Amino acid sequence: MEALPQQTFPDSYKLQANGETLALQHFAPAHTDSDIYVHFQKANVIQMGDTFFNGMYPYIDPGTGGKITGMIAAADKILLARRQ
């Protein structure tokens, strides 16, 4: 039971930590069906976790809804968000 999430959110969620606003956003299925990214708004930094792979083919878990098209869509979403 310790590995189960203590808090979940449907699409997006904001929280405060150390004077920083963190905006958590759910991706449509990418690496898995529960991928999120975190935008540290004050620092203007995005943390994509394992939805970003550099220099190698990404690990995609089809058993949990992962798709290569979802990985591409997730990268596109981040690139578009950074341009705004």
Short mmCIF file of N, CA and C in Angstrom, two decimals:
data_model
loop_
_atom_site.label_atom_id
_atom_site.label_comp_id
_atom_site.label_asym_id
_atom_site.label_seq_id
_atom_site.Cartn_x
_atom_site.Cartn_y
_atom_site.Cartn_z
N MET A 1 0.80 -1.20 0.00
CA MET A 1 0.00 0.00 0.00
C MET A 1 0.85 1.27 0.00
N GLU A 2 2.09 1.22 0.45
CA GLU A 2 2.91 2.42 0.53
C GLU A 2 3.24 3.00 -0.84
N ALA A 3 3.22 2.19 -1.90
CA ALA A 3 3.57 2.67 -3.22
C ALA A 3 2.40 3.32 -3.95
N LEU A 4 1.21 3.23 -3.40
CA LEU A 4 0.05 3.83 -4.05
C LEU A 4 0.05 5.35 -3.87
N PRO A 5 -0.44 6.09 -4.87
CA PRO A 5 -0.47 7.55 -4.76
C PRO A 5 -1.31 8.01 -3.58
N GLN A 6 -0.84 9.06 -2.94
CA GLN A 6 -1.58 9.64 -1.82
C GLN A 6 -2.53 10.74 -2.30
N GLN A 7 -2.23 11.29 -3.48
CA GLN A 7 -3.07 12.34 -4.04
C GLN A 7 -3.05 12.20 -5.56
N THR A 8 -4.20 12.35 -6.18
CA THR A 8 -4.30 12.29 -7.63
C THR A 8 -5.03 13.52 -8.13
N PHE A 9 -4.98 13.75 -9.45
CA PHE A 9 -5.72 14.86 -10.05
C PHE A 9 -6.14 14.44 -11.45
N PRO A 10 -7.28 14.96 -11.94
CA PRO A 10 -7.80 14.52 -13.23
C PRO A 10 -7.03 15.05 -14.44
N ASP A 11 -6.73 16.34 -14.50
CA ASP A 11 -6.08 16.93 -15.67
C ASP A 11 -4.91 17.82 -15.30
N SER A 12 -5.14 18.69 -14.32
CA SER A 12 -4.09 19.62 -13.90
C SER A 12 -4.23 19.93 -12.42
N TYR A 13 -3.13 20.43 -11.85
CA TYR A 13 -3.12 20.72 -10.42
C TYR A 13 -2.00 21.72 -10.16
N LYS A 14 -2.23 22.65 -9.26
CA LYS A 14 -1.19 23.60 -8.88
C LYS A 14 -0.91 23.47 -7.40
N LEU A 15 0.37 23.64 -7.06
CA LEU A 15 0.74 23.65 -5.66
C LEU A 15 1.90 24.62 -5.46
N GLN A 16 2.12 24.99 -4.22
CA GLN A 16 3.19 25.91 -3.85
C GLN A 16 4.26 25.14 -3.08
N ALA A 17 5.53 25.43 -3.41
CA ALA A 17 6.63 24.81 -2.70
C ALA A 17 7.82 25.75 -2.72
N ASN A 18 8.29 26.15 -1.55
CA ASN A 18 9.47 27.01 -1.43
C ASN A 18 9.38 28.28 -2.27
N GLY A 19 8.21 28.92 -2.26
CA GLY A 19 8.02 30.16 -3.00
C GLY A 19 7.83 29.97 -4.50
N GLU A 20 7.70 28.75 -4.94
CA GLU A 20 7.55 28.43 -6.37
C GLU A 20 6.17 27.85 -6.61
N THR A 21 5.55 28.22 -7.70
CA THR A 21 4.29 27.61 -8.11
C THR A 21 4.60 26.49 -9.08
N LEU A 22 4.13 25.30 -8.77
CA LEU A 22 4.30 24.15 -9.64
C LEU A 22 2.96 23.83 -10.28
N ALA A 23 2.94 23.84 -11.60
CA ALA A 23 1.73 23.49 -12.35
C ALA A 23 1.93 22.09 -12.91
N LEU A 24 1.16 21.14 -12.42
CA LEU A 24 1.24 19.76 -12.88
C LEU A 24 0.17 19.56 -13.95
N GLN A 25 0.54 18.96 -15.05
CA GLN A 25 -0.38 18.78 -16.17
C GLN A 25 -0.28 17.35 -16.68
N HIS A 26 -1.42 16.74 -16.92
CA HIS A 26 -1.49 15.37 -17.43
C HIS A 26 -1.34 15.38 -18.94
N PHE A 27 -0.54 14.46 -19.47
CA PHE A 27 -0.47 14.21 -20.91
C PHE A 27 -1.51 13.16 -21.26
N ALA A 28 -1.99 13.19 -22.50
CA ALA A 28 -2.72 12.03 -23.01
C ALA A 28 -1.71 10.88 -23.02
N PRO A 29 -2.12 9.62 -23.10
CA PRO A 29 -1.15 8.54 -23.02
C PRO A 29 0.08 8.77 -23.90
N ALA A 30 1.24 8.75 -23.26
CA ALA A 30 2.52 8.93 -23.95
C ALA A 30 3.37 7.70 -23.64
N HIS A 31 4.26 7.79 -22.67
CA HIS A 31 5.10 6.68 -22.22
C HIS A 31 4.20 5.61 -21.57
N THR A 32 3.25 6.07 -20.77
CA THR A 32 2.22 5.22 -20.16
C THR A 32 0.91 6.01 -20.19
N ASP A 33 -0.10 5.54 -19.51
CA ASP A 33 -1.36 6.27 -19.48
C ASP A 33 -1.45 7.24 -18.29
N SER A 34 -0.36 7.42 -17.56
CA SER A 34 -0.40 8.31 -16.39
C SER A 34 0.77 9.30 -16.38
N ASP A 35 1.15 9.77 -17.57
CA ASP A 35 2.28 10.70 -17.68
C ASP A 35 1.86 12.12 -17.33
N ILE A 36 2.76 12.82 -16.64
CA ILE A 36 2.54 14.23 -16.34
C ILE A 36 3.84 15.00 -16.58
N TYR A 37 3.70 16.31 -16.66
CA TYR A 37 4.88 17.17 -16.63
C TYR A 37 4.64 18.22 -15.57
N VAL A 38 5.72 18.81 -15.08
CA VAL A 38 5.64 19.83 -14.05
C VAL A 38 6.28 21.11 -14.58
N HIS A 39 5.55 22.21 -14.53
CA HIS A 39 6.08 23.51 -14.93
C HIS A 39 6.35 24.31 -13.66
N PHE A 40 7.62 24.57 -13.40
CA PHE A 40 8.02 25.44 -12.30
C PHE A 40 7.87 26.86 -12.84
N GLN A 41 6.75 27.52 -12.49
CA GLN A 41 6.37 28.75 -13.18
C GLN A 41 7.32 29.92 -12.93
N LYS A 42 7.75 30.11 -11.72
CA LYS A 42 8.64 31.24 -11.42
C LYS A 42 9.98 31.08 -12.15
N ALA A 43 10.53 29.88 -12.14
CA ALA A 43 11.80 29.61 -12.79
C ALA A 43 11.63 29.38 -14.30
N ASN A 44 10.40 29.18 -14.74
CA ASN A 44 10.09 28.86 -16.14
C ASN A 44 10.87 27.64 -16.62
N VAL A 45 10.76 26.58 -15.82
CA VAL A 45 11.43 25.31 -16.12
C VAL A 45 10.37 24.22 -16.21
N ILE A 46 10.52 23.35 -17.18
CA ILE A 46 9.60 22.22 -17.32
C ILE A 46 10.35 20.93 -17.04
N GLN A 47 9.76 20.08 -16.21
CA GLN A 47 10.32 18.77 -15.88
C GLN A 47 9.39 17.74 -16.51
N MET A 48 9.92 16.94 -17.43
CA MET A 48 9.09 15.97 -18.16
C MET A 48 9.26 14.54 -17.66
N GLY A 49 10.18 14.33 -16.73
CA GLY A 49 10.38 12.97 -16.23
C GLY A 49 10.71 12.00 -17.36
N ASP A 50 10.09 10.84 -17.35
CA ASP A 50 10.41 9.83 -18.36
C ASP A 50 9.56 9.95 -19.62
N THR A 51 9.00 11.13 -19.87
CA THR A 51 8.37 11.37 -21.17
C THR A 51 9.35 12.05 -22.12
N PHE A 52 10.59 12.27 -21.67
CA PHE A 52 11.64 12.81 -22.53
C PHE A 52 12.85 11.89 -22.48
N PHE A 53 13.26 11.43 -23.63
CA PHE A 53 14.46 10.60 -23.76
C PHE A 53 15.41 11.30 -24.70
N ASN A 54 16.66 11.46 -24.32
CA ASN A 54 17.64 12.13 -25.14
C ASN A 54 18.67 11.12 -25.64
N GLY A 55 18.80 11.03 -26.96
CA GLY A 55 19.83 10.18 -27.54
C GLY A 55 19.51 8.70 -27.60
N MET A 56 18.26 8.34 -27.35
CA MET A 56 17.89 6.94 -27.43
C MET A 56 16.40 6.83 -27.72
N TYR A 57 16.01 5.69 -28.22
CA TYR A 57 14.60 5.45 -28.47
C TYR A 57 13.88 5.35 -27.13
N PRO A 58 12.73 6.00 -26.98
CA PRO A 58 12.06 6.00 -25.67
C PRO A 58 11.49 4.64 -25.31
N TYR A 59 11.44 4.40 -24.01
CA TYR A 59 10.76 3.21 -23.51
C TYR A 59 9.27 3.52 -23.51
N ILE A 60 8.51 2.70 -24.17
CA ILE A 60 7.06 2.87 -24.25
C ILE A 60 6.43 1.60 -23.71
N ASP A 61 5.49 1.77 -22.78
CA ASP A 61 4.84 0.63 -22.14
C ASP A 61 3.44 0.46 -22.71
N PRO A 62 3.27 -0.33 -23.77
CA PRO A 62 1.95 -0.49 -24.36
C PRO A 62 0.95 -1.17 -23.42
N GLY A 63 1.45 -1.93 -22.46
CA GLY A 63 0.57 -2.60 -21.50
C GLY A 63 -0.16 -1.62 -20.59
N THR A 64 0.36 -0.40 -20.48
CA THR A 64 -0.30 0.63 -19.66
C THR A 64 -0.75 1.81 -20.52
N GLY A 65 -0.94 1.56 -21.82
CA GLY A 65 -1.49 2.60 -22.69
C GLY A 65 -0.46 3.44 -23.43
N GLY A 66 0.82 3.14 -23.28
CA GLY A 66 1.85 3.92 -23.95
C GLY A 66 1.84 3.72 -25.46
N LYS A 67 2.14 4.82 -26.20
CA LYS A 67 2.17 4.77 -27.66
C LYS A 67 3.25 5.71 -28.16
N ILE A 68 3.88 5.38 -29.27
CA ILE A 68 4.87 6.29 -29.85
C ILE A 68 4.18 7.58 -30.30
N THR A 69 2.98 7.48 -30.83
CA THR A 69 2.27 8.70 -31.25
C THR A 69 1.96 9.58 -30.04
N GLY A 70 1.74 8.97 -28.89
CA GLY A 70 1.52 9.74 -27.67
C GLY A 70 2.79 10.44 -27.21
N MET A 71 3.94 9.77 -27.37
CA MET A 71 5.22 10.39 -27.02
C MET A 71 5.49 11.61 -27.91
N ILE A 72 5.19 11.48 -29.20
CA ILE A 72 5.38 12.59 -30.13
C ILE A 72 4.44 13.73 -29.77
N ALA A 73 3.19 13.42 -29.48
CA ALA A 73 2.22 14.45 -29.10
C ALA A 73 2.64 15.16 -27.81
N ALA A 74 3.20 14.43 -26.85
CA ALA A 74 3.66 15.04 -25.61
C ALA A 74 4.79 16.02 -25.88
N ALA A 75 5.75 15.62 -26.72
CA ALA A 75 6.86 16.52 -27.07
C ALA A 75 6.34 17.75 -27.79
N ASP A 76 5.41 17.55 -28.71
CA ASP A 76 4.82 18.69 -29.42
C ASP A 76 4.11 19.64 -28.46
N LYS A 77 3.39 19.09 -27.49
CA LYS A 77 2.67 19.92 -26.52
C LYS A 77 3.64 20.81 -25.73
N ILE A 78 4.76 20.24 -25.31
CA ILE A 78 5.76 21.00 -24.57
C ILE A 78 6.39 22.07 -25.46
N LEU A 79 6.73 21.71 -26.69
CA LEU A 79 7.33 22.69 -27.60
C LEU A 79 6.38 23.85 -27.88
N LEU A 80 5.10 23.56 -28.05
CA LEU A 80 4.12 24.63 -28.28
C LEU A 80 3.93 25.49 -27.04
N ALA A 81 3.92 24.86 -25.87
CA ALA A 81 3.75 25.61 -24.62
C ALA A 81 4.93 26.55 -24.38
N ARG A 82 6.12 26.14 -24.75
CA ARG A 82 7.32 26.95 -24.53
C ARG A 82 7.34 28.17 -25.46
N ARG A 83 6.67 28.10 -26.58
CA ARG A 83 6.65 29.22 -27.53
C ARG A 83 5.66 30.31 -27.13
N GLN A 84 4.73 29.98 -26.27
CA GLN A 84 3.68 30.95 -25.90
C GLN A 84 4.15 31.90 -24.84
#
